[in-house]
GROMACS .gro file of C-alpha atoms in nm:
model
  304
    1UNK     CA    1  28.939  19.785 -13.072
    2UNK     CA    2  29.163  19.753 -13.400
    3UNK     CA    3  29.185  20.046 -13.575
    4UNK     CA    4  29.075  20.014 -13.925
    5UNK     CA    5  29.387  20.001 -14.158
    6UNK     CA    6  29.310  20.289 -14.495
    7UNK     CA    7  29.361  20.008 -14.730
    8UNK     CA    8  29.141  20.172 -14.961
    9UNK     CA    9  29.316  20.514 -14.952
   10UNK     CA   10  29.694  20.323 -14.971
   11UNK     CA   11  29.539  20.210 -15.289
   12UNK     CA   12  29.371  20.487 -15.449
   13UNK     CA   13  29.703  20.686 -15.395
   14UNK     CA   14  29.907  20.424 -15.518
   15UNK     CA   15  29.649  20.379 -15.831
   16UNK     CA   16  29.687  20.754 -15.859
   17UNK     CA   17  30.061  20.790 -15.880
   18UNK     CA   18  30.066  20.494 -16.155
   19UNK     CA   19  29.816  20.679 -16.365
   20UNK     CA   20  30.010  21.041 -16.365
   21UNK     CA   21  30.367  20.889 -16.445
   22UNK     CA   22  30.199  20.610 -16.704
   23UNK     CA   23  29.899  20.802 -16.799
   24UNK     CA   24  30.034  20.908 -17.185
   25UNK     CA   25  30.211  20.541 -17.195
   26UNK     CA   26  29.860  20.353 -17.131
   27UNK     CA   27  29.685  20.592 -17.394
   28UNK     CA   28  29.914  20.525 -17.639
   29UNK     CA   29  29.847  20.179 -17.595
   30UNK     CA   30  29.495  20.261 -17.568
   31UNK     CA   31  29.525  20.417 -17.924
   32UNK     CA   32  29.701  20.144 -18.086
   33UNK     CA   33  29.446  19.897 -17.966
   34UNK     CA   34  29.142  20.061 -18.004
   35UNK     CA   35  29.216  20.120 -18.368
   36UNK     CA   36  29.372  19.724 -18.425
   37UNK     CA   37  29.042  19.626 -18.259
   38UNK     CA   38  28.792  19.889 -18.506
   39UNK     CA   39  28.964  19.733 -18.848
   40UNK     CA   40  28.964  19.371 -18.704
   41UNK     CA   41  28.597  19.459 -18.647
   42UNK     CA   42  28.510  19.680 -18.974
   43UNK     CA   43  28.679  19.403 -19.165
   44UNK     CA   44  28.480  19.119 -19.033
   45UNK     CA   45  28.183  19.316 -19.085
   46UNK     CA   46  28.238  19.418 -19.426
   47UNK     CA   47  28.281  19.014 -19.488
   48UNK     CA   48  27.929  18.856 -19.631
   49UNK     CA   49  27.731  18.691 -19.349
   50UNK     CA   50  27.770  18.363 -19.535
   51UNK     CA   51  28.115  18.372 -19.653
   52UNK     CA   52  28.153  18.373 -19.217
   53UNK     CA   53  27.968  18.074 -19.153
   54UNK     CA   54  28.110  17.905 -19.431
   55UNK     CA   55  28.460  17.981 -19.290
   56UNK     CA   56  28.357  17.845 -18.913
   57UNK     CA   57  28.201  17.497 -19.098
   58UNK     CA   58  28.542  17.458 -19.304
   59UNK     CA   59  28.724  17.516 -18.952
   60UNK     CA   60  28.560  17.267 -18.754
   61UNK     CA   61  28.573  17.046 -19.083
   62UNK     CA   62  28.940  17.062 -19.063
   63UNK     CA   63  28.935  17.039 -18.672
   64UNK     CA   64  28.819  16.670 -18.716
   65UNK     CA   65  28.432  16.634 -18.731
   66UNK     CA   66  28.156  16.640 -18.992
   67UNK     CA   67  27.912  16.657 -18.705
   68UNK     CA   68  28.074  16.947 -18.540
   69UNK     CA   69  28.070  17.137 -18.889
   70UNK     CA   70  27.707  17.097 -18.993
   71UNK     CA   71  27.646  17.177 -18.582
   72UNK     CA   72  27.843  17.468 -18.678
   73UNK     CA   73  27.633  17.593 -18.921
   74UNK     CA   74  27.331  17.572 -18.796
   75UNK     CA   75  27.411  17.722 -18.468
   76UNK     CA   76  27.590  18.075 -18.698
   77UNK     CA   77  27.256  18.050 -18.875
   78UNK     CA   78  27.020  18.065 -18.587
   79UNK     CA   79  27.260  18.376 -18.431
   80UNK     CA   80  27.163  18.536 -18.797
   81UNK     CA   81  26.810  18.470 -18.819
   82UNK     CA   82  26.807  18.662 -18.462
   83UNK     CA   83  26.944  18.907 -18.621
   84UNK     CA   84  27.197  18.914 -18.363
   85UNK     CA   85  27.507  18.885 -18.658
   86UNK     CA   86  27.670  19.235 -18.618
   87UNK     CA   87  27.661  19.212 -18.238
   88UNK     CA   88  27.775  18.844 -18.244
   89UNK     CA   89  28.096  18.897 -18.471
   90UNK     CA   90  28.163  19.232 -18.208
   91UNK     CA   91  28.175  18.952 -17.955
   92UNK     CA   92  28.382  18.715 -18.161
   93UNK     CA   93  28.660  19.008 -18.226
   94UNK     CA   94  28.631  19.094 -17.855
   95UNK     CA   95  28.730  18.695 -17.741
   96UNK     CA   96  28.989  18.608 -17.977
   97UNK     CA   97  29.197  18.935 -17.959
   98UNK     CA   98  29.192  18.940 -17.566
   99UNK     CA   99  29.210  18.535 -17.593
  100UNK     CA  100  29.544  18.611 -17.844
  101UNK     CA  101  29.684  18.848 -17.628
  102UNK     CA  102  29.639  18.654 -17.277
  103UNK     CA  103  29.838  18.367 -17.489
  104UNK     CA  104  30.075  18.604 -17.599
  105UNK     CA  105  30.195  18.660 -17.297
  106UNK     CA  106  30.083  18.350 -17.110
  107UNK     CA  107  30.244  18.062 -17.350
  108UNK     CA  108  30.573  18.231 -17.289
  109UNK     CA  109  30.527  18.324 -16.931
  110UNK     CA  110  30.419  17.941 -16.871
  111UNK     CA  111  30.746  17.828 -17.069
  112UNK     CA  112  30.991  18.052 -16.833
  113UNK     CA  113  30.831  17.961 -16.516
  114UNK     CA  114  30.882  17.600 -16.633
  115UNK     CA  115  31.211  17.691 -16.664
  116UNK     CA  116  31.328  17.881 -16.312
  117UNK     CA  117  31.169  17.783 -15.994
  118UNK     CA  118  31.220  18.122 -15.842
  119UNK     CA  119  31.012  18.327 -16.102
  120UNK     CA  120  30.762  18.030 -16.016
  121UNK     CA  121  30.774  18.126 -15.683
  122UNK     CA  122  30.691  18.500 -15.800
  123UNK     CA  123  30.438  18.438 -16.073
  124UNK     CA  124  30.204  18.209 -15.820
  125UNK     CA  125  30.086  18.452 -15.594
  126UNK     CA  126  29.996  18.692 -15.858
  127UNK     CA  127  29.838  18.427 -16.110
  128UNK     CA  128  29.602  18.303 -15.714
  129UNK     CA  129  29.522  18.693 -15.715
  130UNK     CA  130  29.394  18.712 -16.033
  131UNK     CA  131  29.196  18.383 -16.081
  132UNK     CA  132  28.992  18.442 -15.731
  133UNK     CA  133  29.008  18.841 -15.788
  134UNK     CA  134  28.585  18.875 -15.849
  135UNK     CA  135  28.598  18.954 -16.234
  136UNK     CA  136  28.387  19.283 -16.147
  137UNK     CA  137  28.690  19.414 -15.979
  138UNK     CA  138  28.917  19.426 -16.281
  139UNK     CA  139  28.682  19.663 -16.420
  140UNK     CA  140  28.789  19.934 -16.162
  141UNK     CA  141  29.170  20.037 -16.225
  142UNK     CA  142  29.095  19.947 -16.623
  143UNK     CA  143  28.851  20.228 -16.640
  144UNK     CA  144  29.079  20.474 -16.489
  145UNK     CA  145  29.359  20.408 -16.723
  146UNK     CA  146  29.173  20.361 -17.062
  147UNK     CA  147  28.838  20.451 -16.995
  148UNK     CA  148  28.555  20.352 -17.093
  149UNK     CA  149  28.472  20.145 -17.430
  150UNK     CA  150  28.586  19.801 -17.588
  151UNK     CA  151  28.979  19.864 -17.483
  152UNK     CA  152  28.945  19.851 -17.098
  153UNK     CA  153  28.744  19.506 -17.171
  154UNK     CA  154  28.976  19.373 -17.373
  155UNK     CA  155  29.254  19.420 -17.140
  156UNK     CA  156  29.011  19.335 -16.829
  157UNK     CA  157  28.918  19.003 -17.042
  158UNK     CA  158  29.294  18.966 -17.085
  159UNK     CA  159  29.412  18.956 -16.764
  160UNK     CA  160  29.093  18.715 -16.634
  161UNK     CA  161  29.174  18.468 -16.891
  162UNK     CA  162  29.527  18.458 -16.875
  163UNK     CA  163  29.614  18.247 -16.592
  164UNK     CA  164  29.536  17.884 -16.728
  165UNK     CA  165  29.753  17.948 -17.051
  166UNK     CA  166  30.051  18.008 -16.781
  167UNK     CA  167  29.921  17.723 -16.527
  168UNK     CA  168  29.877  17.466 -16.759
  169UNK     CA  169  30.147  17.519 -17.044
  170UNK     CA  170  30.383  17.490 -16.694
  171UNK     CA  171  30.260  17.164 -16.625
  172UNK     CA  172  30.247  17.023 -16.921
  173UNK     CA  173  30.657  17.103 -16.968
  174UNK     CA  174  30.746  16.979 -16.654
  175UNK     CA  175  30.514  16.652 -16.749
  176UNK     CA  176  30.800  16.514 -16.973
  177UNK     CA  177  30.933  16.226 -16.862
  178UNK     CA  178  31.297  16.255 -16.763
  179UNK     CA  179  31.382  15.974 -16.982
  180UNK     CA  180  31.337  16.171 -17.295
  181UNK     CA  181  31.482  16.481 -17.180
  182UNK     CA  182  31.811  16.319 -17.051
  183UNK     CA  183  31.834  16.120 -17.400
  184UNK     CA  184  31.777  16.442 -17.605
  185UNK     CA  185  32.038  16.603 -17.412
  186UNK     CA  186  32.316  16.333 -17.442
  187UNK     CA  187  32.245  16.377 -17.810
  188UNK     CA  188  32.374  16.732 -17.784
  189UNK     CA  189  32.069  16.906 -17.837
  190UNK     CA  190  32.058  17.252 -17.718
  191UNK     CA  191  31.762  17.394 -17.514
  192UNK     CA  192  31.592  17.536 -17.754
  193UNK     CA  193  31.623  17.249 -17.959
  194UNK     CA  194  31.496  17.051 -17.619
  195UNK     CA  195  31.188  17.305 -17.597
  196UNK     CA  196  31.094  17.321 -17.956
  197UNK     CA  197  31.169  16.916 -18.017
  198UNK     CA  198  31.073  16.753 -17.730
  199UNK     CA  199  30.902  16.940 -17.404
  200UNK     CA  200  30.612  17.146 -17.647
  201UNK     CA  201  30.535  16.854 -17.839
  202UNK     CA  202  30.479  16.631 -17.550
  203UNK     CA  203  30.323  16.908 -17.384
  204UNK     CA  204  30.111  17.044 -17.635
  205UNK     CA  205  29.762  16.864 -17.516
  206UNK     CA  206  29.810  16.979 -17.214
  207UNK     CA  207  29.890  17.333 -17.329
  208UNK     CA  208  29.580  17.329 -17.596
  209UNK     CA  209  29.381  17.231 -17.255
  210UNK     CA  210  29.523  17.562 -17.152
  211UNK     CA  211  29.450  17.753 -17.504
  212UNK     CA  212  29.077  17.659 -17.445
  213UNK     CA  213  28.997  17.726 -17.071
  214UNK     CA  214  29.115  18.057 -17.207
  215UNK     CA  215  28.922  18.113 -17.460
  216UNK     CA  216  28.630  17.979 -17.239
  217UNK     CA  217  28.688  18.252 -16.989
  218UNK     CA  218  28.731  18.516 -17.228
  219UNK     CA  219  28.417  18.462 -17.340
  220UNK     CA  220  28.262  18.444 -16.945
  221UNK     CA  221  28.380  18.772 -16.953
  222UNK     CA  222  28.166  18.895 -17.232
  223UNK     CA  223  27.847  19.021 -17.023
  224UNK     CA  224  28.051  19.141 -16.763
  225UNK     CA  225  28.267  19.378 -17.000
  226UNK     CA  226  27.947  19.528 -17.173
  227UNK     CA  227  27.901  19.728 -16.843
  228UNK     CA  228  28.225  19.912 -16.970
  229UNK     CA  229  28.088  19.992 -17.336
  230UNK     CA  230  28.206  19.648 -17.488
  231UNK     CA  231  27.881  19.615 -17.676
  232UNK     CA  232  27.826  19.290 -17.866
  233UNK     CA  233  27.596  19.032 -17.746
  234UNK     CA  234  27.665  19.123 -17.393
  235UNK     CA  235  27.521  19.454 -17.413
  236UNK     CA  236  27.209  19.249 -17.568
  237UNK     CA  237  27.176  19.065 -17.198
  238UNK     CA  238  27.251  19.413 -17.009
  239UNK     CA  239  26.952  19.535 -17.197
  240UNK     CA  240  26.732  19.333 -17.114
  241UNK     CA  241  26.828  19.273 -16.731
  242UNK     CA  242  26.750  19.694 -16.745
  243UNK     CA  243  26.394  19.611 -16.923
  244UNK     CA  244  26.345  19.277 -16.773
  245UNK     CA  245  26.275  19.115 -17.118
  246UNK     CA  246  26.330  18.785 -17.044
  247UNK     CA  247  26.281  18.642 -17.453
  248UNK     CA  248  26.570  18.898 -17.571
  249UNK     CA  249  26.792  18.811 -17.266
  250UNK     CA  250  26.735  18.517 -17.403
  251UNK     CA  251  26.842  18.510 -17.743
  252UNK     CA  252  27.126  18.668 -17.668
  253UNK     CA  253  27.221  18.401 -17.396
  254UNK     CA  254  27.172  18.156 -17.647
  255UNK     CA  255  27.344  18.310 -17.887
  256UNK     CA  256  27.652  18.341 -17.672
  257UNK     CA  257  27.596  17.967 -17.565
  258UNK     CA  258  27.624  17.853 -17.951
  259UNK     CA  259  27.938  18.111 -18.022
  260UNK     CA  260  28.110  17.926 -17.647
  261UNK     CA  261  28.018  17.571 -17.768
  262UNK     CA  262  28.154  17.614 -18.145
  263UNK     CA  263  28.501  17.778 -17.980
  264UNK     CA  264  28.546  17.520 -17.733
  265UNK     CA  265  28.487  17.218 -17.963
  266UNK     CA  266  28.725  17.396 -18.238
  267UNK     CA  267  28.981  17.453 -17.963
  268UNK     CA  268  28.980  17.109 -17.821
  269UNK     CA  269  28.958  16.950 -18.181
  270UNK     CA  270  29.207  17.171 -18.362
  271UNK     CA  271  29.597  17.021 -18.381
  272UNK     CA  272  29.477  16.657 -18.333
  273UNK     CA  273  29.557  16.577 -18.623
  274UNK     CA  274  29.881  16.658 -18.704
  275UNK     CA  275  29.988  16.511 -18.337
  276UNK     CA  276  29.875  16.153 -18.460
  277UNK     CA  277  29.995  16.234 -18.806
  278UNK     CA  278  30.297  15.984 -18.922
  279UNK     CA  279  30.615  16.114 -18.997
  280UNK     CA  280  30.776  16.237 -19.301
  281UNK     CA  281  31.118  16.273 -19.210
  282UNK     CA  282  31.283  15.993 -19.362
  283UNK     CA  283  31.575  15.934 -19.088
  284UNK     CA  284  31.269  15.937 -18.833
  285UNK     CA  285  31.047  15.689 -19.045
  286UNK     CA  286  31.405  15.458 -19.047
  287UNK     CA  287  31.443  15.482 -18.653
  288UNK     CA  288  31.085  15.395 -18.557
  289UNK     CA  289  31.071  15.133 -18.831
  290UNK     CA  290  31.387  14.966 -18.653
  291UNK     CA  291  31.324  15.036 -18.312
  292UNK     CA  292  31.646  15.214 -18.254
  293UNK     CA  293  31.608  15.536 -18.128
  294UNK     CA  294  31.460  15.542 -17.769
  295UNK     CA  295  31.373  15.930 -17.815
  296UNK     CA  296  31.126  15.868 -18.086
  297UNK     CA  297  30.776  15.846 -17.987
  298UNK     CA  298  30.443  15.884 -18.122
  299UNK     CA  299  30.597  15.915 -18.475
  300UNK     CA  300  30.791  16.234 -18.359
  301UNK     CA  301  31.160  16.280 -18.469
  302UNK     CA  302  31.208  16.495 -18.087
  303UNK     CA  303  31.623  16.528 -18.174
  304UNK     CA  304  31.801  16.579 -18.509
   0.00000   0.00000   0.00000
């Protein structure tokens, strides 16, 4: 017979000692948050219902589609007549802070380990751990250290989401063909000059692929977090799961469908544009007009 290993107890103690010697350093955090979170969401709420929705329609306007903005609008309408607005724009706040923090630190993470194969080799195992961690567990040590209310979900939501941003703006680096990174080099460009010219433009569909499975799990994370005193529409389902009213589960399902649907489309549509978009750079207009620069692609100037 194997003796059971204390696992558990290894944990708790090592959970314990983290909280006493970073216990003031997490609630200062918690402070800073909590109140950058309150005046995102007074402000949004002090904004007129329909000065919102307008907003969203001219967003997925610009983001490419006249169907996507009058789909827009209709869905932020129906979430209104619900009477679901206050609760949905809690949500909203909720998913695009943690979704701007997991980038944040993702997008740059992503970047580095595209850059050294040995922090690669470190990130991996942690970024496996916390994609098939169940999300229920990150509700645990988030408790302890910020108790309970919308700043424990946030970071919970942040640390769920986080892993495509990293996986996927990785990928799409180390997608660049050779080619165009040995030609911007022999050109004299410096790295940063490489990154910023060459590897994130080429990269960047991959990367917005990233941007919105992000998002898209932030938002997953919505009903999940309202068990921690999120609120928003996720308390709405938790409600009625406790009351088993199935038509109020419902609107708020459907409401959180709509707000998932108008994100993702956004996300996937947004940038588009100015990817196709012809260039204005003179010299660059001159060298894809004449064919001679190999390094120009796409109407992109990559080296100057």
């Amino acid at each position: 017979m194997i003796p059971k290993l204390p696992l558990a107890h290894w944990i708790n103690q090592f959970v314990n000692w983290l909280y006493n010697a970073t216990g003031p350093f997490f609630e200062a955090i918690a402070n800073v948050v909590k109140a950058i979170i309150e005046g995102i969401d007074q402000f949004v709420q002090w904004l007129p219902w329909w000065l919102v929705i307008v907003l969203f329609g001219v967003l997925a306007f610009r983001s490419g589609r006249w169907k996507l903005s009058i789909g827009t609008v209709v869905g932020l309408l129906f979430i209104y007549d619900l009477q679901l607005w206050r609760h949905m724009i809690s949500t909203l706040v909720l998913v695009i802070v943690s979704s701007l923090l997991s980038l944040l630190i993702g997008l740059p993470l992503g970047i580095m380990t595209s850059k050294s194969e040995r922090l690669h080799r470190i990130v991996t195992p942690l970024l496996d751990l916390m994609q098939t961690m169940p999300s229920f567990v990150y509700l645990v040590p988030v408790l302890m250290f910020f108790n309970i209310g919308v700043v424990p979900a946030i970071f919970a939501t942040m640390v769920f989401a986080m892993p495509p941003s990293i996986r996927l703006t990785r990928l799409g680096i180390l997608q660049v063909p050779k080619e165009l990174v040995e030609a911007s080099r022999s050109f004299g460009s410096t790295d940063w000059q490489l990154l910023r010219k060459v590897q994130l433009p080429l990269a960047m569909p991959t990367i917005k692929a990233g941007i919105n499975q992000t998002i898209m799990l932030a938002l997953s994370m919505v009903v999940i977090a309202s068990m921690i005193g999120a609120g928003g529409l996720g308390a709405d389902v938790m409600s009625a799961l406790e009351t088993v009213d199935v038509g109020k589960g419902f609107e708020a399902g459907i409401s959180i469908v709509i707000i998932a649907i108008v994100l993702d489309r956004i996300s996937q549509r947004l940038g588009n544009k100015r990817l196709s978009a012809k260039p204005k750079n003179k010299q660059a207009k001159r060298y894809e007009n004449k064919k001679e620069n190999p390094i120009i692609d796409n109407g992109y100037s990559y080296v100057k």
